[in-house]
PDB file of C-alpha atoms in Angstrom:
ATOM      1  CA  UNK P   1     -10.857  -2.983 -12.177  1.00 96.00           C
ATOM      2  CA  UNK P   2      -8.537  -1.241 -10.338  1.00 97.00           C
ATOM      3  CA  UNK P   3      -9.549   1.514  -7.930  1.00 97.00           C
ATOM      4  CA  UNK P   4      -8.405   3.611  -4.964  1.00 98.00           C
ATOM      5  CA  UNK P   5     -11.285   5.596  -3.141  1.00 98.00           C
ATOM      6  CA  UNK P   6     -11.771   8.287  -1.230  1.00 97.00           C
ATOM      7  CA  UNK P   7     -15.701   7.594  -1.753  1.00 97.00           C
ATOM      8  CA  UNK P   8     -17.642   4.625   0.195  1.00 97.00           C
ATOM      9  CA  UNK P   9     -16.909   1.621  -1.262  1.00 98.00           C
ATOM     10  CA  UNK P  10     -19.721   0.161  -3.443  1.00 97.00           C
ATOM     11  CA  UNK P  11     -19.179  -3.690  -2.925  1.00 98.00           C
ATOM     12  CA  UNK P  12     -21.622  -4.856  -5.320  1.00 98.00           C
ATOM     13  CA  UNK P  13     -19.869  -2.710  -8.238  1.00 97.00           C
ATOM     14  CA  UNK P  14     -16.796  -4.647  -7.330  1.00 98.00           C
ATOM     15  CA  UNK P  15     -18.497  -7.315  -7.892  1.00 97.00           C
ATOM     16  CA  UNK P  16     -20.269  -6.921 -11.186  1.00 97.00           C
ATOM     17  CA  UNK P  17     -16.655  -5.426 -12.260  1.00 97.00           C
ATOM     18  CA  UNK P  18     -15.325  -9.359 -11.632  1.00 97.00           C
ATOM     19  CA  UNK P  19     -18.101 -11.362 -12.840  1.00 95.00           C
ATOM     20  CA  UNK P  20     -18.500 -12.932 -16.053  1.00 90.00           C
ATOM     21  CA  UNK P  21     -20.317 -15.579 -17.481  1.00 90.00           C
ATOM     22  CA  UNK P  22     -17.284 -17.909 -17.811  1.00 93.00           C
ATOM     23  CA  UNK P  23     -17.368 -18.287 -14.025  1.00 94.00           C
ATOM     24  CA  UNK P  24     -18.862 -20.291 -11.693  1.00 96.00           C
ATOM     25  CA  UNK P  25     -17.484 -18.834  -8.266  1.00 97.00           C
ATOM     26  CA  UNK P  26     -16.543 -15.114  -7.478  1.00 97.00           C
ATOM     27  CA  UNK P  27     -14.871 -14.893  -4.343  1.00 98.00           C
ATOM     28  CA  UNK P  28     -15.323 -11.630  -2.421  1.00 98.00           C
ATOM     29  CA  UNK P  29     -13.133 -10.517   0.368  1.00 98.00           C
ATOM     30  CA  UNK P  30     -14.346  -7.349   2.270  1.00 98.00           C
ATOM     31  CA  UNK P  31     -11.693  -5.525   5.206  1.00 98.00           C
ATOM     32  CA  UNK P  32     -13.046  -3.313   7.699  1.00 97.00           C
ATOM     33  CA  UNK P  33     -12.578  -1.421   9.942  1.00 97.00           C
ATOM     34  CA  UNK P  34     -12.276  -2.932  13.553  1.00 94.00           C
ATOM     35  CA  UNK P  35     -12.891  -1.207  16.635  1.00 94.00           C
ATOM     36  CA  UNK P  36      -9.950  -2.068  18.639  1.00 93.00           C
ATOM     37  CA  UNK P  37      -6.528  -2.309  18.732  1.00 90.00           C
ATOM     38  CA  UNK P  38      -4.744  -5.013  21.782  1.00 87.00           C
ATOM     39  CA  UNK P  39      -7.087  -3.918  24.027  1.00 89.00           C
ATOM     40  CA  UNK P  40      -7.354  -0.416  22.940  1.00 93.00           C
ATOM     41  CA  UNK P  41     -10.619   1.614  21.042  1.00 95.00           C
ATOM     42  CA  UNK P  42      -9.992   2.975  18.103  1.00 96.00           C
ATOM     43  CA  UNK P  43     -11.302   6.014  17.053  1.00 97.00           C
ATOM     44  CA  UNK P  44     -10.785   6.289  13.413  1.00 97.00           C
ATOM     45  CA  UNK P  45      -8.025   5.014  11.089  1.00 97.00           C
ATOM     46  CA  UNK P  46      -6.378   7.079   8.390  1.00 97.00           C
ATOM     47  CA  UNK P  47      -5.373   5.164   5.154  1.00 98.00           C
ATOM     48  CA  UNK P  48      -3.459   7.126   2.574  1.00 98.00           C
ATOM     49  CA  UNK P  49      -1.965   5.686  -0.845  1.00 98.00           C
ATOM     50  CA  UNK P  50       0.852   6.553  -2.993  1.00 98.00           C
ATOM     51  CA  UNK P  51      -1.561   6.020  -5.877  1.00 98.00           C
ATOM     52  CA  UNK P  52       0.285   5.372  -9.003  1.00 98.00           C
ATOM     53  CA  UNK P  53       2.765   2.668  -7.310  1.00 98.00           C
ATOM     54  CA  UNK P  54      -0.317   1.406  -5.732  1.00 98.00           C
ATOM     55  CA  UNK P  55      -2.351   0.809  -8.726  1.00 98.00           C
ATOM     56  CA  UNK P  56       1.226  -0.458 -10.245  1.00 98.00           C
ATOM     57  CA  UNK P  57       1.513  -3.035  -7.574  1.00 98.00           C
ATOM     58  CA  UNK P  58      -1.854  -4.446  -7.355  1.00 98.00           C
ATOM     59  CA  UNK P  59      -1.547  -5.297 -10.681  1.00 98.00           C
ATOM     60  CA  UNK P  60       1.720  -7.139 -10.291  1.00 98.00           C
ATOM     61  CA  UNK P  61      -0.382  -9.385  -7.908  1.00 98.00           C
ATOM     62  CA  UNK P  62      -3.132 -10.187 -10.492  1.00 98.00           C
ATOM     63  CA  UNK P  63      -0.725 -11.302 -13.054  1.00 98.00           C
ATOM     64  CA  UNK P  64       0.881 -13.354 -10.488  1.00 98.00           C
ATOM     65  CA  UNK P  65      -2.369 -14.852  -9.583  1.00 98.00           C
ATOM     66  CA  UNK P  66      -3.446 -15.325 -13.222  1.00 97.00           C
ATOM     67  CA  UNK P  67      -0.343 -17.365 -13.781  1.00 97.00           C
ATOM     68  CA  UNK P  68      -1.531 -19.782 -11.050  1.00 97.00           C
ATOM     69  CA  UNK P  69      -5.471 -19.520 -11.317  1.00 97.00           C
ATOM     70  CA  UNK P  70      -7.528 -19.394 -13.864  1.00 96.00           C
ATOM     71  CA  UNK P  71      -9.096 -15.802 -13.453  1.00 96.00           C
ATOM     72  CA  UNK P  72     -12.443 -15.131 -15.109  1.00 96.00           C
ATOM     73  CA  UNK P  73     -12.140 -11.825 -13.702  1.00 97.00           C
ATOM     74  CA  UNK P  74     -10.935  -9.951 -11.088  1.00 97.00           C
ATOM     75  CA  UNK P  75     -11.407  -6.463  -8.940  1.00 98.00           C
ATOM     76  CA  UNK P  76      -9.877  -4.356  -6.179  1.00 98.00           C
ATOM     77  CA  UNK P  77     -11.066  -1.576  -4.779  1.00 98.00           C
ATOM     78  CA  UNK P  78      -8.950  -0.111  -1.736  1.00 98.00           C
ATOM     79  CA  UNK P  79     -10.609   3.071   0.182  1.00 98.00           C
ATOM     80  CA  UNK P  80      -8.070   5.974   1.413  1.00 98.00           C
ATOM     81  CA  UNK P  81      -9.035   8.993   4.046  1.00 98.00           C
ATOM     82  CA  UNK P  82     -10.842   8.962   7.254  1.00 98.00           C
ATOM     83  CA  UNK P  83     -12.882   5.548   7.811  1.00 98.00           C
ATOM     84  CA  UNK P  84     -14.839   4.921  10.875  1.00 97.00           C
ATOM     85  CA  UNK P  85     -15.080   1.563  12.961  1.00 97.00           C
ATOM     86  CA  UNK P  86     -17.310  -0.830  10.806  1.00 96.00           C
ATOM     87  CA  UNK P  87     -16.267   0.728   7.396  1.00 97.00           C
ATOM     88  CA  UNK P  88     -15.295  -0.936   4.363  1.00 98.00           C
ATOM     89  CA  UNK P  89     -11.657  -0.482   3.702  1.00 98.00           C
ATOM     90  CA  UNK P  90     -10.679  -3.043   0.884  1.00 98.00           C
ATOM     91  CA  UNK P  91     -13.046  -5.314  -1.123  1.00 98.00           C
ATOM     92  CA  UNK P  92     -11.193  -8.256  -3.238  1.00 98.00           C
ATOM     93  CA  UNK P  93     -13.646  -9.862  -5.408  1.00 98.00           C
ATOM     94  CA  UNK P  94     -12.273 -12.976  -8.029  1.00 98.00           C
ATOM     95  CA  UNK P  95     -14.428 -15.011 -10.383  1.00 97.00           C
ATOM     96  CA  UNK P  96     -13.019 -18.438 -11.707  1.00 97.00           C
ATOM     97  CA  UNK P  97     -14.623 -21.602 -13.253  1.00 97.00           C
ATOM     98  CA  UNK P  98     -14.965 -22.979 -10.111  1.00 96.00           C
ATOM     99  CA  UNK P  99     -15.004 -22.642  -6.657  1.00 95.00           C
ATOM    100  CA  UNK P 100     -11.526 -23.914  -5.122  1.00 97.00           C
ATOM    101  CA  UNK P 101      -9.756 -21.752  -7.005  1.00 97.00           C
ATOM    102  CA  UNK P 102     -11.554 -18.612  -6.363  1.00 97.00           C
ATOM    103  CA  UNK P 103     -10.778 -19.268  -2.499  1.00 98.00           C
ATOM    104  CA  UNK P 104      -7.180 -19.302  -3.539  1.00 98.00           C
ATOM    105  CA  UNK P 105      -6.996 -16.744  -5.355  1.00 98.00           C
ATOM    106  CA  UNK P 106      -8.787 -14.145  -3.335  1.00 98.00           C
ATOM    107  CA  UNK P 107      -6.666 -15.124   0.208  1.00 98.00           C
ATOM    108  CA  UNK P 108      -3.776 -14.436  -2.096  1.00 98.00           C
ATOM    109  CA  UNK P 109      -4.621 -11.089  -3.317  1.00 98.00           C
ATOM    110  CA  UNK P 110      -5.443  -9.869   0.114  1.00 98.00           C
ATOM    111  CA  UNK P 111      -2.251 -11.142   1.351  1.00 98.00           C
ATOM    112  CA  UNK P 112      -0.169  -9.651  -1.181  1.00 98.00           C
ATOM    113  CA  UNK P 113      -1.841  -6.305  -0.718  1.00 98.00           C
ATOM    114  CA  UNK P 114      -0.697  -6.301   2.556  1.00 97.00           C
ATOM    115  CA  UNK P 115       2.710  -6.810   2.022  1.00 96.00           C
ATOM    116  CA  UNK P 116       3.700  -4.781  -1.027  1.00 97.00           C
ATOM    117  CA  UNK P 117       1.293  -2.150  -1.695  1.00 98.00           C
ATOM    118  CA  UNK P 118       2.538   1.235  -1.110  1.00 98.00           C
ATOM    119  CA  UNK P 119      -0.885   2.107   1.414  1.00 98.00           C
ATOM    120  CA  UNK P 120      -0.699   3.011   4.804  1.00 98.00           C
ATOM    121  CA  UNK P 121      -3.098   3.465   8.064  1.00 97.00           C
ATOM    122  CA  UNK P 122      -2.804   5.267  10.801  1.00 97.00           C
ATOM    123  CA  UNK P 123      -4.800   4.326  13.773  1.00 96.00           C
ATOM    124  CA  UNK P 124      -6.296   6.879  16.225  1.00 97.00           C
ATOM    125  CA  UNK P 125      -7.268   6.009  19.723  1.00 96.00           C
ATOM    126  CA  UNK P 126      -8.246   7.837  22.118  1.00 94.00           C
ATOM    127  CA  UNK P 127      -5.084   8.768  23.959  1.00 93.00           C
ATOM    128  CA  UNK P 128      -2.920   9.443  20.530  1.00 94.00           C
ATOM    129  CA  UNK P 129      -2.139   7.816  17.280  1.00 95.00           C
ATOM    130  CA  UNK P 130       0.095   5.241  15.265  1.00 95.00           C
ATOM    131  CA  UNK P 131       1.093   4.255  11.922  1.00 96.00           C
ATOM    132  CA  UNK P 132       0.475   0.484  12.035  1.00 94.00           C
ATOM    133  CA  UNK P 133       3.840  -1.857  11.798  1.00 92.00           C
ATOM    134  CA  UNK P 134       5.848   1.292  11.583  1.00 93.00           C
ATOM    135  CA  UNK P 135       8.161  -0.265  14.125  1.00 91.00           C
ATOM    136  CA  UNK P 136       9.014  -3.461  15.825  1.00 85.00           C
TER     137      UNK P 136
ATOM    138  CA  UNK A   1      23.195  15.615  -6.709  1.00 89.00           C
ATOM    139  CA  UNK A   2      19.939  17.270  -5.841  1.00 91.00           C
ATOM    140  CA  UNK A   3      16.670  15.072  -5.020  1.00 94.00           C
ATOM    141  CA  UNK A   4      13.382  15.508  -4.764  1.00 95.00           C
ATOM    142  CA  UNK A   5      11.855  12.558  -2.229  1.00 97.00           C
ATOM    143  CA  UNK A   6       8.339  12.337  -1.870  1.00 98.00           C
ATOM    144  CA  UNK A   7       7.330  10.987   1.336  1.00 98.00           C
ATOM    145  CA  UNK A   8       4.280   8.541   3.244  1.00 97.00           C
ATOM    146  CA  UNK A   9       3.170   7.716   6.275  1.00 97.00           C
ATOM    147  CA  UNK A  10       5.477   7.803   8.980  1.00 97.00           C
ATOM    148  CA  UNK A  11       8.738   8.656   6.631  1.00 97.00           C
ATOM    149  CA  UNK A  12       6.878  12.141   6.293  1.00 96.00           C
ATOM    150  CA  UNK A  13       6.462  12.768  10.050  1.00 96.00           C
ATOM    151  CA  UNK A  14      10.367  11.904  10.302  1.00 96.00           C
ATOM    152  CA  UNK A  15      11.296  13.951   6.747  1.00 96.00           C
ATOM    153  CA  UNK A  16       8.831  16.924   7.388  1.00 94.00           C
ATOM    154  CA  UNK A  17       6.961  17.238   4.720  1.00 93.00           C
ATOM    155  CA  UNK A  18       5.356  15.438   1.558  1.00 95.00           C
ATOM    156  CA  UNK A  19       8.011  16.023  -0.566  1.00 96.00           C
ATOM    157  CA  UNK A  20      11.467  16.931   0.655  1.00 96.00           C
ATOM    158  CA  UNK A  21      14.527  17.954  -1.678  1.00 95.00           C
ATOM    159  CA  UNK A  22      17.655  16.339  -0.331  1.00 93.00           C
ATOM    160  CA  UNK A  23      21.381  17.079  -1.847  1.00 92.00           C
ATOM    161  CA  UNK A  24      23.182  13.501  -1.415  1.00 91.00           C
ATOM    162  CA  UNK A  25      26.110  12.451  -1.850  1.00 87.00           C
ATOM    163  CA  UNK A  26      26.426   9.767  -4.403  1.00 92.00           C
ATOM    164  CA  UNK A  27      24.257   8.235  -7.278  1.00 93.00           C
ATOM    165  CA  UNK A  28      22.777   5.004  -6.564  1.00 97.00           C
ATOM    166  CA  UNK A  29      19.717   3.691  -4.067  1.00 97.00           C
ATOM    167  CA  UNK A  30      22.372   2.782  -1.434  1.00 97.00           C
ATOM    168  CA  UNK A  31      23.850   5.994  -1.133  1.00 96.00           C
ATOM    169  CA  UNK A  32      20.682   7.984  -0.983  1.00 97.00           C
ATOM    170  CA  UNK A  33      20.026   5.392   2.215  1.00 96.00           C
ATOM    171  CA  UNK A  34      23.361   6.624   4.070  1.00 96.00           C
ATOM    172  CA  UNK A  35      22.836  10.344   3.081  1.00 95.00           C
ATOM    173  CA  UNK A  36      18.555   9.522   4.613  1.00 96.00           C
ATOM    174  CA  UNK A  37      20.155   7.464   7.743  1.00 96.00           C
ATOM    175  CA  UNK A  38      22.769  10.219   8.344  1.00 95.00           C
ATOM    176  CA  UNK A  39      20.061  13.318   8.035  1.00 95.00           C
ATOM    177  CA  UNK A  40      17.304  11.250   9.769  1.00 96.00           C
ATOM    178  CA  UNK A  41      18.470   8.907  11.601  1.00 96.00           C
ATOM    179  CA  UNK A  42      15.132   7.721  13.150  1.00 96.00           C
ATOM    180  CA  UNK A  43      14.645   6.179  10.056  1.00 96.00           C
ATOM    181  CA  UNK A  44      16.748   3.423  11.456  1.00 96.00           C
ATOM    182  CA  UNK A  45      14.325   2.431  13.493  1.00 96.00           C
ATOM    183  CA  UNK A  46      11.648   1.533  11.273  1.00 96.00           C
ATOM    184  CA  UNK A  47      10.745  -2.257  10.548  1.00 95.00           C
ATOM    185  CA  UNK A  48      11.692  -1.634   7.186  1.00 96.00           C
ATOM    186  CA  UNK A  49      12.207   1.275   4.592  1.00 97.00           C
ATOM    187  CA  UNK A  50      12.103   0.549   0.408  1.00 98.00           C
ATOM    188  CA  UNK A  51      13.363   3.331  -1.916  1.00 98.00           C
ATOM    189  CA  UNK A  52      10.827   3.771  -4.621  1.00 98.00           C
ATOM    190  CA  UNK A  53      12.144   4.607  -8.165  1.00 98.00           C
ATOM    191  CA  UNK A  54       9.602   5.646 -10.931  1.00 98.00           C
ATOM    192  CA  UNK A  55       6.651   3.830  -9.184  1.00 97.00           C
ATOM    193  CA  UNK A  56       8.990   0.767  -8.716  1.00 97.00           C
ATOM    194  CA  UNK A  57      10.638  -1.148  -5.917  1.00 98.00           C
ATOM    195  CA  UNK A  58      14.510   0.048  -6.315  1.00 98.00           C
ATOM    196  CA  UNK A  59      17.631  -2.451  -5.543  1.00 98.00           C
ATOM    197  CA  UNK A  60      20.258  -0.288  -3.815  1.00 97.00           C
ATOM    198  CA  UNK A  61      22.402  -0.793  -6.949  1.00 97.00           C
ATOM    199  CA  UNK A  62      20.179   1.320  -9.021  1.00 97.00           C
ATOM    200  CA  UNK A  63      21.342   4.966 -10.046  1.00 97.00           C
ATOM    201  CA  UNK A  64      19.707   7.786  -9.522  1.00 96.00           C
ATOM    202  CA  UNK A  65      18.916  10.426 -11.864  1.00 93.00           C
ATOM    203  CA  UNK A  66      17.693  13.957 -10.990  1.00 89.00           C
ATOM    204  CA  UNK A  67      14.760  13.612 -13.195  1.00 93.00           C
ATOM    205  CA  UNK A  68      13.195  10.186 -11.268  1.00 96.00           C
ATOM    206  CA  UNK A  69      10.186  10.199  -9.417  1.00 97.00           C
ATOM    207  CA  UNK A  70      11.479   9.144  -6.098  1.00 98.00           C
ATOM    208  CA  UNK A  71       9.808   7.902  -3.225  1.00 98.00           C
ATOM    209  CA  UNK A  72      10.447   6.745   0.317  1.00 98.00           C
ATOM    210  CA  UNK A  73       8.002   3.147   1.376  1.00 98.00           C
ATOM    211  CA  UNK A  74       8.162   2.711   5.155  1.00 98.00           C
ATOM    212  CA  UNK A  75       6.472  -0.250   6.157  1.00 97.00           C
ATOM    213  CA  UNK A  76       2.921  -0.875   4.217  1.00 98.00           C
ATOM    214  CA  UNK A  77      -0.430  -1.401   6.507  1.00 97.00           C
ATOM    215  CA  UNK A  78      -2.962  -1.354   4.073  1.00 96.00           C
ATOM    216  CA  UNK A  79      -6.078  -3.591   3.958  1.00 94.00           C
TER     217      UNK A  79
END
């Protein structure tokens, strides 16, 4: 499963979406929201997707990770819109055979996300506003 | 040839709007860069800027054609 949400995050769907019987680990990875910023309090963050690119690229990185892990099953669910400090942005959640792998496998999802997926976040504090790594 | 560029995060704050139609000069990825860096040239200063072709990452040798989706990817933060 593939999603992108403007709707809370159900973690435990993700879940059940990469579990099957074959495995005996699923690895769950959940991003939120922190409340600060070097130094600075965050009021909210805006994350907006280009969706179809998104989806495209996400799934570039499972086939990348199924060629080094054995997946059992996999799922992604990314949020977009307004999210609060403490809210679920991202959840990752990988099932394998075993344990090790699932580790792997999740860190390098959540990596990858980071650096190719067309998403973006805007952070709002409370003297003005950023798009995060916009600029050196 | 006439573009339509559809635009996130901070490239639309720089462009103007979500989806901007540019006349460039040229037909491939690189050239639609120098016509962008020439109209906008605080795109410059971005960490990085991709050219998105068809929901795809686009080499600056690829050609354009009027009828591609085309998208600008300034840095990604997502996660």
């Amino acid at each position: 499963m593939i999603e992108i949400t403007e709707q809370p995050i159900e973690v435990q769907k993700v879940i059940e979406a990469a579990s099957l019987k074959e495995a005996g680990a699923i690895n769950t990875f959940i991003g939120t929201v922190r409340n600060q910023t070097s130094g600075k309090n965050v009021v909210k963050l805006e994350y907006e997707a280009y969706e179809p690119m998104a989806i495209a690229e996400i799934q570039k990185i499972i086939d990348r990770a199924a060629q080094q892990w054995s997946l059992t099953g996999w799922a992604i669910s990314h949020r977009t819109g307004t999210l609060l400090p403490g809210e679920i942005a991202v959840v990752v959640a990988v099932s394998t055979p075993h344990r090790k792998e699932s580790f792997a496998a999740c860190q390098f999802i959540i990596d990858s996300l980071k650096q190719t997926v067309p998403i973006w976040k805007k952070e709002f504090f409370e003297d003005g506003d950023q798009w995060v790594s916009a600029h050196p | 040839m006439k573009l339509k560029i559809k635009t996130f995060g901070i490239s639309r704050d720089i462009l103007g709007g979500r989806e901007v139609e540019l006349d460039m000069n040229g037909t491939s990825v690189g050239d639609l860069r120098k016509t962008l860096s020439t109209r906008y040239p605080t795109l410059d200063k971005l960490n990085s800027l991709f050219i998105a072709v068809n929901h795809e990452y686009a080499p600056d040798e690829k050609v354009l054609s009027d009828k591609d989706e085309i998208a600008l990817i300034p840095p990604v933060s997502g996660g």
